[in-house]
PDB file of C-alpha atoms in Angstrom:
ATOM      1  CA  MET A   1     -10.314 142.673 141.315  1.00 68.00           C
ATOM      2  CA  ILE A   2     -12.352 145.897 141.196  1.00 74.00           C
ATOM      3  CA  LEU A   3     -10.396 147.375 144.109  1.00 72.00           C
ATOM      4  CA  PHE A   4      -7.150 146.373 142.403  1.00 67.00           C
ATOM      5  CA  ILE A   5      -8.160 148.155 139.179  1.00 73.00           C
ATOM      6  CA  ILE A   6      -9.170 151.275 141.127  1.00 75.00           C
ATOM      7  CA  SER A   7      -5.816 151.318 142.923  1.00 71.00           C
ATOM      8  CA  VAL A   8      -3.970 151.026 139.610  1.00 69.00           C
ATOM      9  CA  VAL A   9      -6.003 153.835 138.020  1.00 76.00           C
ATOM     10  CA  LYS A  10      -5.416 156.085 141.031  1.00 75.00           C
ATOM     11  CA  LYS A  11      -1.773 155.025 141.101  1.00 74.00           C
ATOM     12  CA  LYS A  12      -2.017 153.980 144.720  1.00 71.00           C
ATOM     13  CA  ARG A  13       0.221 151.137 145.810  1.00 70.00           C
ATOM     14  CA  ASN A  14      -1.550 148.517 147.929  1.00 72.00           C
ATOM     15  CA  ASN A  15       0.558 145.443 148.620  1.00 76.00           C
ATOM     16  CA  LYS A  16      -2.391 143.426 149.930  1.00 77.00           C
ATOM     17  CA  LEU A  17      -4.354 144.030 146.724  1.00 74.00           C
ATOM     18  CA  TRP A  18      -1.352 143.021 144.619  1.00 73.00           C
ATOM     19  CA  VAL A  19      -1.005 139.765 146.560  1.00 79.00           C
ATOM     20  CA  ASN A  20      -4.757 139.149 146.242  1.00 76.00           C
ATOM     21  CA  PHE A  21      -4.621 139.765 142.499  1.00 73.00           C
ATOM     22  CA  ILE A  22      -1.728 137.310 141.988  1.00 77.00           C
ATOM     23  CA  VAL A  23      -3.361 134.610 144.118  1.00 79.00           C
ATOM     24  CA  ASN A  24      -6.602 134.973 142.154  1.00 73.00           C
ATOM     25  CA  LEU A  25      -4.755 134.619 138.853  1.00 70.00           C
ATOM     26  CA  VAL A  26      -3.090 131.418 140.055  1.00 70.00           C
ATOM     27  CA  LEU A  27      -6.384 129.946 141.290  1.00 73.00           C
ATOM     28  CA  ILE A  28      -8.457 130.841 138.244  1.00 70.00           C
ATOM     29  CA  PHE A  29      -5.916 129.594 135.676  1.00 59.00           C
ATOM     30  CA  PRO A  30      -6.809 125.855 135.893  1.00 63.00           C
ATOM     31  CA  ILE A  31     -10.518 126.711 135.886  1.00 65.00           C
ATOM     32  CA  LEU A  32     -10.131 128.687 132.656  1.00 62.00           C
ATOM     33  CA  MET A  33      -8.206 125.745 131.167  1.00 60.00           C
ATOM     34  CA  THR A  34     -10.961 123.244 131.940  1.00 59.00           C
ATOM     35  CA  MET A  35     -13.501 125.648 130.406  1.00 59.00           C
ATOM     36  CA  ASN A  36     -11.346 125.781 127.251  1.00 62.00           C
ATOM     37  CA  ILE A  37     -10.993 129.551 127.611  1.00 65.00           C
ATOM     38  CA  ILE A  38      -7.240 129.125 128.001  1.00 64.00           C
ATOM     39  CA  ARG A  39      -6.187 126.434 125.517  1.00 66.00           C
ATOM     40  CA  LEU A  40      -2.950 125.004 126.774  1.00 71.00           C
ATOM     41  CA  ALA A  41      -1.720 121.425 126.628  1.00 84.00           C
ATOM     42  CA  TYR A  42      -0.442 119.852 129.827  1.00 84.00           C
ATOM     43  CA  PRO A  43       3.316 120.551 129.662  1.00 86.00           C
ATOM     44  CA  ASN A  44       4.714 117.105 128.900  1.00 89.00           C
ATOM     45  CA  GLU A  45       6.912 116.734 125.821  1.00 91.00           C
ATOM     46  CA  ILE A  46       6.073 113.536 123.975  1.00 96.00           C
ATOM     47  CA  ASP A  47       9.695 112.718 123.105  1.00 93.00           C
ATOM     48  CA  GLY A  48      10.778 112.863 126.736  1.00 92.00           C
ATOM     49  CA  VAL A  49       8.080 110.686 128.292  1.00 96.00           C
ATOM     50  CA  GLU A  50       8.700 106.999 128.950  1.00 96.00           C
ATOM     51  CA  PRO A  51       7.480 104.391 128.602  1.00 97.00           C
ATOM     52  CA  SER A  52       5.534 104.856 125.413  1.00 97.00           C
ATOM     53  CA  ILE A  53       3.884 101.818 123.854  1.00 98.00           C
ATOM     54  CA  THR A  54       2.900 100.726 120.366  1.00 98.00           C
ATOM     55  CA  VAL A  55      -0.124  98.433 120.368  1.00 98.00           C
ATOM     56  CA  GLU A  56      -2.657  96.737 118.120  1.00 97.00           C
ATOM     57  CA  PHE A  57      -5.673  98.760 116.987  1.00 98.00           C
ATOM     58  CA  PRO A  58      -8.844  98.006 119.034  1.00 98.00           C
ATOM     59  CA  PHE A  59     -11.135  97.683 115.985  1.00 98.00           C
ATOM     60  CA  ALA A  60     -11.175  95.509 112.878  1.00 96.00           C
ATOM     61  CA  GLU A  61     -12.816  97.993 110.522  1.00 96.00           C
ATOM     62  CA  GLU A  62     -12.577 101.571 109.289  1.00 97.00           C
ATOM     63  CA  THR A  63     -12.559 104.002 112.209  1.00 98.00           C
ATOM     64  CA  VAL A  64     -12.455 107.794 112.523  1.00 98.00           C
ATOM     65  CA  VAL A  65     -10.405 109.673 115.112  1.00 98.00           C
ATOM     66  CA  GLY A  66     -12.826 111.958 116.940  1.00 98.00           C
ATOM     67  CA  TRP A  67     -10.028 113.361 119.122  1.00 98.00           C
ATOM     68  CA  GLY A  68      -6.395 112.296 119.119  1.00 98.00           C
ATOM     69  CA  GLY A  69      -2.837 113.508 118.803  1.00 98.00           C
ATOM     70  CA  ASP A  70      -0.309 115.631 120.632  1.00 97.00           C
ATOM     71  CA  THR A  71      -1.676 119.157 120.139  1.00 97.00           C
ATOM     72  CA  VAL A  72      -4.521 121.308 121.413  1.00 94.00           C
ATOM     73  CA  GLU A  73      -5.837 121.659 117.868  1.00 95.00           C
ATOM     74  CA  ASN A  74      -6.199 117.900 117.395  1.00 97.00           C
ATOM     75  CA  ASN A  75      -6.952 116.722 120.922  1.00 97.00           C
ATOM     76  CA  LEU A  76      -8.377 119.627 122.892  1.00 92.00           C
ATOM     77  CA  ILE A  77     -10.612 117.767 125.327  1.00 91.00           C
ATOM     78  CA  HIS A  78      -7.778 115.455 126.407  1.00 96.00           C
ATOM     79  CA  VAL A  79      -4.428 117.263 126.264  1.00 95.00           C
ATOM     80  CA  ILE A  80      -5.291 119.711 129.058  1.00 92.00           C
ATOM     81  CA  TRP A  81      -5.426 116.820 131.555  1.00 92.00           C
ATOM     82  CA  PRO A  82      -2.252 115.071 132.779  1.00 94.00           C
ATOM     83  CA  SER A  83      -3.893 111.633 132.760  1.00 96.00           C
ATOM     84  CA  GLU A  84      -5.358 111.913 129.243  1.00 97.00           C
ATOM     85  CA  ARG A  85      -2.507 113.815 127.611  1.00 97.00           C
ATOM     86  CA  TRP A  86      -2.389 111.381 124.650  1.00 98.00           C
ATOM     87  CA  ALA A  87      -5.860 109.831 124.842  1.00 98.00           C
ATOM     88  CA  TYR A  88      -8.081 109.055 121.858  1.00 98.00           C
ATOM     89  CA  ASP A  89     -11.801 109.089 121.167  1.00 98.00           C
ATOM     90  CA  PHE A  90     -12.774 106.808 118.274  1.00 98.00           C
ATOM     91  CA  VAL A  91     -16.002 106.936 116.256  1.00 98.00           C
ATOM     92  CA  MET A  92     -17.301 105.411 113.014  1.00 98.00           C
ATOM     93  CA  GLU A  93     -19.495 106.749 110.250  1.00 98.00           C
ATOM     94  CA  PRO A  94     -22.097 108.051 110.773  1.00 98.00           C
ATOM     95  CA  PHE A  95     -21.156 110.179 113.797  1.00 98.00           C
ATOM     96  CA  ASP A  96     -21.873 113.654 115.139  1.00 96.00           C
ATOM     97  CA  THR A  97     -25.374 113.376 113.692  1.00 95.00           C
ATOM     98  CA  GLY A  98     -27.258 115.054 116.530  1.00 94.00           C
ATOM     99  CA  SER A  99     -29.557 112.044 116.781  1.00 97.00           C
ATOM    100  CA  LYS A 100     -30.789 111.071 120.247  1.00 95.00           C
ATOM    101  CA  ASN A 101     -30.790 107.363 119.353  1.00 97.00           C
ATOM    102  CA  ASN A 102     -27.617 105.383 120.029  1.00 97.00           C
ATOM    103  CA  GLU A 103     -28.432 103.016 117.168  1.00 97.00           C
ATOM    104  CA  ASP A 104     -28.002 105.878 114.680  1.00 98.00           C
ATOM    105  CA  TYR A 105     -24.253 106.033 115.307  1.00 98.00           C
ATOM    106  CA  GLY A 106     -21.910 103.810 113.329  1.00 98.00           C
ATOM    107  CA  ILE A 107     -19.726 102.701 116.226  1.00 98.00           C
ATOM    108  CA  TRP A 108     -22.602 101.685 118.474  1.00 98.00           C
ATOM    109  CA  ASN A 109     -22.252  98.076 119.698  1.00 98.00           C
ATOM    110  CA  LYS A 110     -19.093  97.404 117.647  1.00 98.00           C
ATOM    111  CA  GLU A 111     -16.728  94.801 119.080  1.00 98.00           C
ATOM    112  CA  VAL A 112     -13.698  96.143 120.949  1.00 98.00           C
ATOM    113  CA  TYR A 113     -10.515  94.072 120.896  1.00 98.00           C
ATOM    114  CA  SER A 114      -7.677  94.012 123.381  1.00 98.00           C
ATOM    115  CA  SER A 115      -4.718  95.976 122.041  1.00 98.00           C
ATOM    116  CA  VAL A 116      -2.172  94.409 124.388  1.00 98.00           C
ATOM    117  CA  SER A 117      -1.133  91.324 126.290  1.00 98.00           C
ATOM    118  CA  GLY A 118      -1.789  91.718 129.971  1.00 98.00           C
ATOM    119  CA  VAL A 119      -4.043  91.129 132.958  1.00 98.00           C
ATOM    120  CA  VAL A 120      -7.473  92.676 133.426  1.00 98.00           C
ATOM    121  CA  ILE A 121      -7.447  94.645 136.683  1.00 98.00           C
ATOM    122  CA  ALA A 122     -10.980  96.047 136.367  1.00 98.00           C
ATOM    123  CA  ALA A 123     -14.030  95.123 134.305  1.00 98.00           C
ATOM    124  CA  TYR A 124     -17.394  96.800 134.782  1.00 98.00           C
ATOM    125  CA  ASP A 125     -20.548  96.909 132.657  1.00 98.00           C
ATOM    126  CA  ASP A 126     -23.484  97.529 135.012  1.00 97.00           C
ATOM    127  CA  GLU A 127     -24.003 101.176 134.106  1.00 97.00           C
ATOM    128  CA  LYS A 128     -26.854 102.105 131.782  1.00 96.00           C
ATOM    129  CA  ASP A 129     -26.039 103.747 128.477  1.00 97.00           C
ATOM    130  CA  ILE A 130     -27.290 107.324 128.222  1.00 96.00           C
ATOM    131  CA  ASP A 131     -29.005 108.993 125.280  1.00 95.00           C
ATOM    132  CA  PRO A 132     -26.669 110.902 122.952  1.00 95.00           C
ATOM    133  CA  VAL A 133     -26.349 114.658 123.551  1.00 89.00           C
ATOM    134  CA  SER A 134     -27.881 114.327 127.037  1.00 88.00           C
ATOM    135  CA  GLU A 135     -24.684 114.278 129.181  1.00 75.00           C
ATOM    136  CA  GLU A 136     -26.810 112.929 132.068  1.00 84.00           C
ATOM    137  CA  PHE A 137     -24.062 110.526 133.032  1.00 83.00           C
ATOM    138  CA  ILE A 138     -23.573 108.568 136.247  1.00 88.00           C
ATOM    139  CA  SER A 139     -19.767 108.294 136.229  1.00 92.00           C
ATOM    140  CA  LEU A 140     -16.941 109.790 134.155  1.00 90.00           C
ATOM    141  CA  GLU A 141     -15.672 106.476 132.780  1.00 95.00           C
ATOM    142  CA  GLY A 142     -18.909 104.539 132.390  1.00 97.00           C
ATOM    143  CA  ASN A 143     -18.537 100.840 131.650  1.00 98.00           C
ATOM    144  CA  HIS A 144     -14.880  99.984 131.208  1.00 98.00           C
ATOM    145  CA  VAL A 145     -12.002  97.515 131.015  1.00 98.00           C
ATOM    146  CA  TYR A 146      -8.568  98.308 132.468  1.00 98.00           C
ATOM    147  CA  ILE A 147      -5.531  96.193 131.585  1.00 98.00           C
ATOM    148  CA  LYS A 148      -2.093  96.009 133.206  1.00 98.00           C
ATOM    149  CA  ILE A 149       0.299  95.677 130.276  1.00 98.00           C
ATOM    150  CA  ASP A 150       2.835  92.829 130.415  1.00 98.00           C
ATOM    151  CA  GLU A 151       5.531  94.687 128.506  1.00 97.00           C
ATOM    152  CA  THR A 152       5.691  97.858 130.613  1.00 98.00           C
ATOM    153  CA  GLY A 153       3.686  97.314 133.801  1.00 98.00           C
ATOM    154  CA  THR A 154       1.670 100.393 132.868  1.00 98.00           C
ATOM    155  CA  TYR A 155      -2.067 100.512 132.215  1.00 98.00           C
ATOM    156  CA  LEU A 156      -4.425 100.701 129.236  1.00 98.00           C
ATOM    157  CA  LEU A 157      -7.893 102.133 129.910  1.00 98.00           C
ATOM    158  CA  LEU A 158     -10.922 101.618 127.647  1.00 98.00           C
ATOM    159  CA  ASN A 159     -14.082 103.519 128.594  1.00 98.00           C
ATOM    160  CA  HIS A 160     -17.735 104.079 127.576  1.00 98.00           C
ATOM    161  CA  LEU A 161     -18.543 100.451 126.798  1.00 98.00           C
ATOM    162  CA  ASN A 162     -22.041  99.085 126.290  1.00 98.00           C
ATOM    163  CA  GLU A 163     -24.044  97.953 129.304  1.00 98.00           C
ATOM    164  CA  GLY A 164     -23.727  94.183 129.784  1.00 98.00           C
ATOM    165  CA  SER A 165     -21.245  93.791 126.935  1.00 98.00           C
ATOM    166  CA  VAL A 166     -17.938  93.211 128.743  1.00 98.00           C
ATOM    167  CA  THR A 167     -16.672  89.683 128.084  1.00 98.00           C
ATOM    168  CA  VAL A 168     -13.750  89.609 130.542  1.00 98.00           C
ATOM    169  CA  LYS A 169     -13.431  89.811 134.306  1.00 98.00           C
ATOM    170  CA  GLU A 170     -10.827  90.938 136.807  1.00 98.00           C
ATOM    171  CA  GLY A 171      -7.832  88.591 136.779  1.00 98.00           C
ATOM    172  CA  ASP A 172      -8.332  87.353 133.208  1.00 98.00           C
ATOM    173  CA  ARG A 173      -5.366  87.312 130.850  1.00 98.00           C
ATOM    174  CA  VAL A 174      -5.931  88.917 127.457  1.00 98.00           C
ATOM    175  CA  ASN A 175      -3.956  89.092 124.239  1.00 98.00           C
ATOM    176  CA  PRO A 176      -4.238  91.304 121.165  1.00 97.00           C
ATOM    177  CA  GLY A 177      -7.349  90.392 119.216  1.00 96.00           C
ATOM    178  CA  ASP A 178      -9.347  89.085 122.173  1.00 98.00           C
ATOM    179  CA  VAL A 179     -12.835  90.602 122.325  1.00 98.00           C
ATOM    180  CA  ILE A 180     -13.257  92.502 125.594  1.00 98.00           C
ATOM    181  CA  GLY A 181     -16.613  94.218 125.045  1.00 98.00           C
ATOM    182  CA  ARG A 182     -18.681  96.422 122.770  1.00 98.00           C
ATOM    183  CA  VAL A 183     -18.870 100.187 122.280  1.00 98.00           C
ATOM    184  CA  GLY A 184     -21.644 101.910 124.192  1.00 98.00           C
ATOM    185  CA  ASN A 185     -22.566 105.362 125.403  1.00 97.00           C
ATOM    186  CA  SER A 186     -22.024 105.114 129.148  1.00 97.00           C
ATOM    187  CA  GLY A 187     -20.280 107.683 131.304  1.00 95.00           C
ATOM    188  CA  SER A 188     -19.372 111.255 130.387  1.00 92.00           C
ATOM    189  CA  THR A 189     -19.977 111.122 126.652  1.00 94.00           C
ATOM    190  CA  SER A 190     -21.997 113.102 124.127  1.00 94.00           C
ATOM    191  CA  GLU A 191     -22.391 110.192 121.695  1.00 97.00           C
ATOM    192  CA  PRO A 192     -21.281 106.538 121.327  1.00 98.00           C
ATOM    193  CA  HIS A 193     -17.496 106.264 121.076  1.00 98.00           C
ATOM    194  CA  LEU A 194     -14.511 104.449 122.536  1.00 98.00           C
ATOM    195  CA  HIS A 195     -12.132 106.343 124.792  1.00 98.00           C
ATOM    196  CA  ILE A 196      -8.699 104.763 125.165  1.00 98.00           C
ATOM    197  CA  HIS A 197      -5.550 105.965 126.896  1.00 98.00           C
ATOM    198  CA  HIS A 198      -2.298 104.785 128.448  1.00 98.00           C
ATOM    199  CA  GLN A 199      -1.171 105.810 131.944  1.00 98.00           C
ATOM    200  CA  ARG A 200       1.508 105.055 134.511  1.00 98.00           C
ATOM    201  CA  GLN A 201      -0.590 104.560 137.683  1.00 98.00           C
ATOM    202  CA  ASP A 202      -3.035 101.784 138.536  1.00 98.00           C
ATOM    203  CA  PRO A 203      -6.446 103.405 137.845  1.00 97.00           C
ATOM    204  CA  THR A 204      -8.065 101.371 140.629  1.00 97.00           C
ATOM    205  CA  LYS A 205      -5.767 102.972 143.204  1.00 97.00           C
ATOM    206  CA  VAL A 206      -5.564 106.604 142.064  1.00 95.00           C
ATOM    207  CA  PRO A 207      -7.765 108.854 144.267  1.00 92.00           C
ATOM    208  CA  HIS A 208      -9.152 110.659 141.196  1.00 89.00           C
ATOM    209  CA  PRO A 209      -8.769 109.807 137.486  1.00 87.00           C
ATOM    210  CA  ILE A 210      -7.095 113.109 136.562  1.00 86.00           C
ATOM    211  CA  LEU A 211      -4.293 112.587 139.086  1.00 91.00           C
ATOM    212  CA  ALA A 212      -2.581 109.918 136.968  1.00 96.00           C
ATOM    213  CA  GLU A 213       0.245 110.530 134.499  1.00 97.00           C
ATOM    214  CA  GLY A 214      -0.749 109.927 130.890  1.00 98.00           C
ATOM    215  CA  LEU A 215       1.779 108.230 128.604  1.00 98.00           C
ATOM    216  CA  PRO A 216       2.172 108.164 124.801  1.00 98.00           C
ATOM    217  CA  LEU A 217       0.140 105.573 122.905  1.00 98.00           C
ATOM    218  CA  TYR A 218       0.841 104.529 119.310  1.00 98.00           C
ATOM    219  CA  PHE A 219      -0.789 101.970 117.011  1.00 98.00           C
ATOM    220  CA  GLU A 220       0.771  99.449 114.654  1.00 97.00           C
ATOM    221  CA  GLY A 221      -0.795  97.636 111.742  1.00 94.00           C
ATOM    222  CA  ILE A 222      -2.753 100.650 110.513  1.00 96.00           C
ATOM    223  CA  ASP A 223      -2.679 102.631 107.287  1.00 92.00           C
ATOM    224  CA  GLY A 224      -1.223 105.976 108.364  1.00 91.00           C
ATOM    225  CA  GLU A 225       0.659 107.580 111.244  1.00 95.00           C
ATOM    226  CA  ALA A 226       1.232 105.570 114.397  1.00 98.00           C
ATOM    227  CA  MET A 227      -0.384 108.385 116.420  1.00 98.00           C
ATOM    228  CA  PRO A 228      -3.420 109.266 114.295  1.00 98.00           C
ATOM    229  CA  LYS A 229      -4.899 112.754 114.686  1.00 98.00           C
ATOM    230  CA  LYS A 230      -8.379 114.218 114.848  1.00 98.00           C
ATOM    231  CA  GLY A 231     -10.342 113.684 111.676  1.00 97.00           C
ATOM    232  CA  GLU A 232      -8.103 110.976 110.233  1.00 98.00           C
ATOM    233  CA  VAL A 233      -9.578 107.719 108.992  1.00 97.00           C
ATOM    234  CA  VAL A 234      -7.832 104.655 110.371  1.00 98.00           C
ATOM    235  CA  LEU A 235      -7.754 101.468 108.294  1.00 96.00           C
ATOM    236  CA  PRO A 236      -6.515  98.398 110.209  1.00 93.00           C
ATOM    237  CA  SER A 237      -4.357  96.125 108.083  1.00 78.00           C
ATOM    238  CA  ILE A 238      -6.448  93.135 109.151  1.00 61.00           C
ATOM    239  CA  GLN A 239     -10.186  93.722 108.638  1.00 54.00           C
TER     240      GLN A 239
END
């Protein structure tokens, strides 16, 4: 980069330096995106992506959208990744308190309900919950339940569940309203919350989580927009 700048200042043409400069720009671009220096959503237009699904809300009480929506402003930590393009993080009051005790967060240990009818393809809850703000996680997903959706054959992923709380196992059939576990603080998470997203590929067969294609996910039976955005309070119709 330094040699390239010198050549430009001295107005000397060096084809090798130009090629080097372009290659470096291409290689550094995704790194700058993951560091949130370049804020750019993964280029998938929501209206052109199929299948999208509209499902039941996974909680039975007032919930806050920590991250969610279609834009960088509302869903920064997710929209840059192809697999999590329309993912959500849900919390409950109180949240973002800075406390190092999981019990001080409103969503801690709340029951999580299946949003869809389908078959459980993965269920895991052996990972210890970490302390909030520590980020000393063992895996990205933590304890989780993955469901193959009857309607579309696509997959719903629910992550960061509480250790020992998962109530289903691989091969079980679930329907909306069935309890599948409780919210924890396992995996890559700064505080207790539920991560949920919809994707095309079987998560148990994808070589790395970010290599899947994320798909739109909407909710029915809530007071507000079907795709709630960051900061919005979600009120399920049945509480």
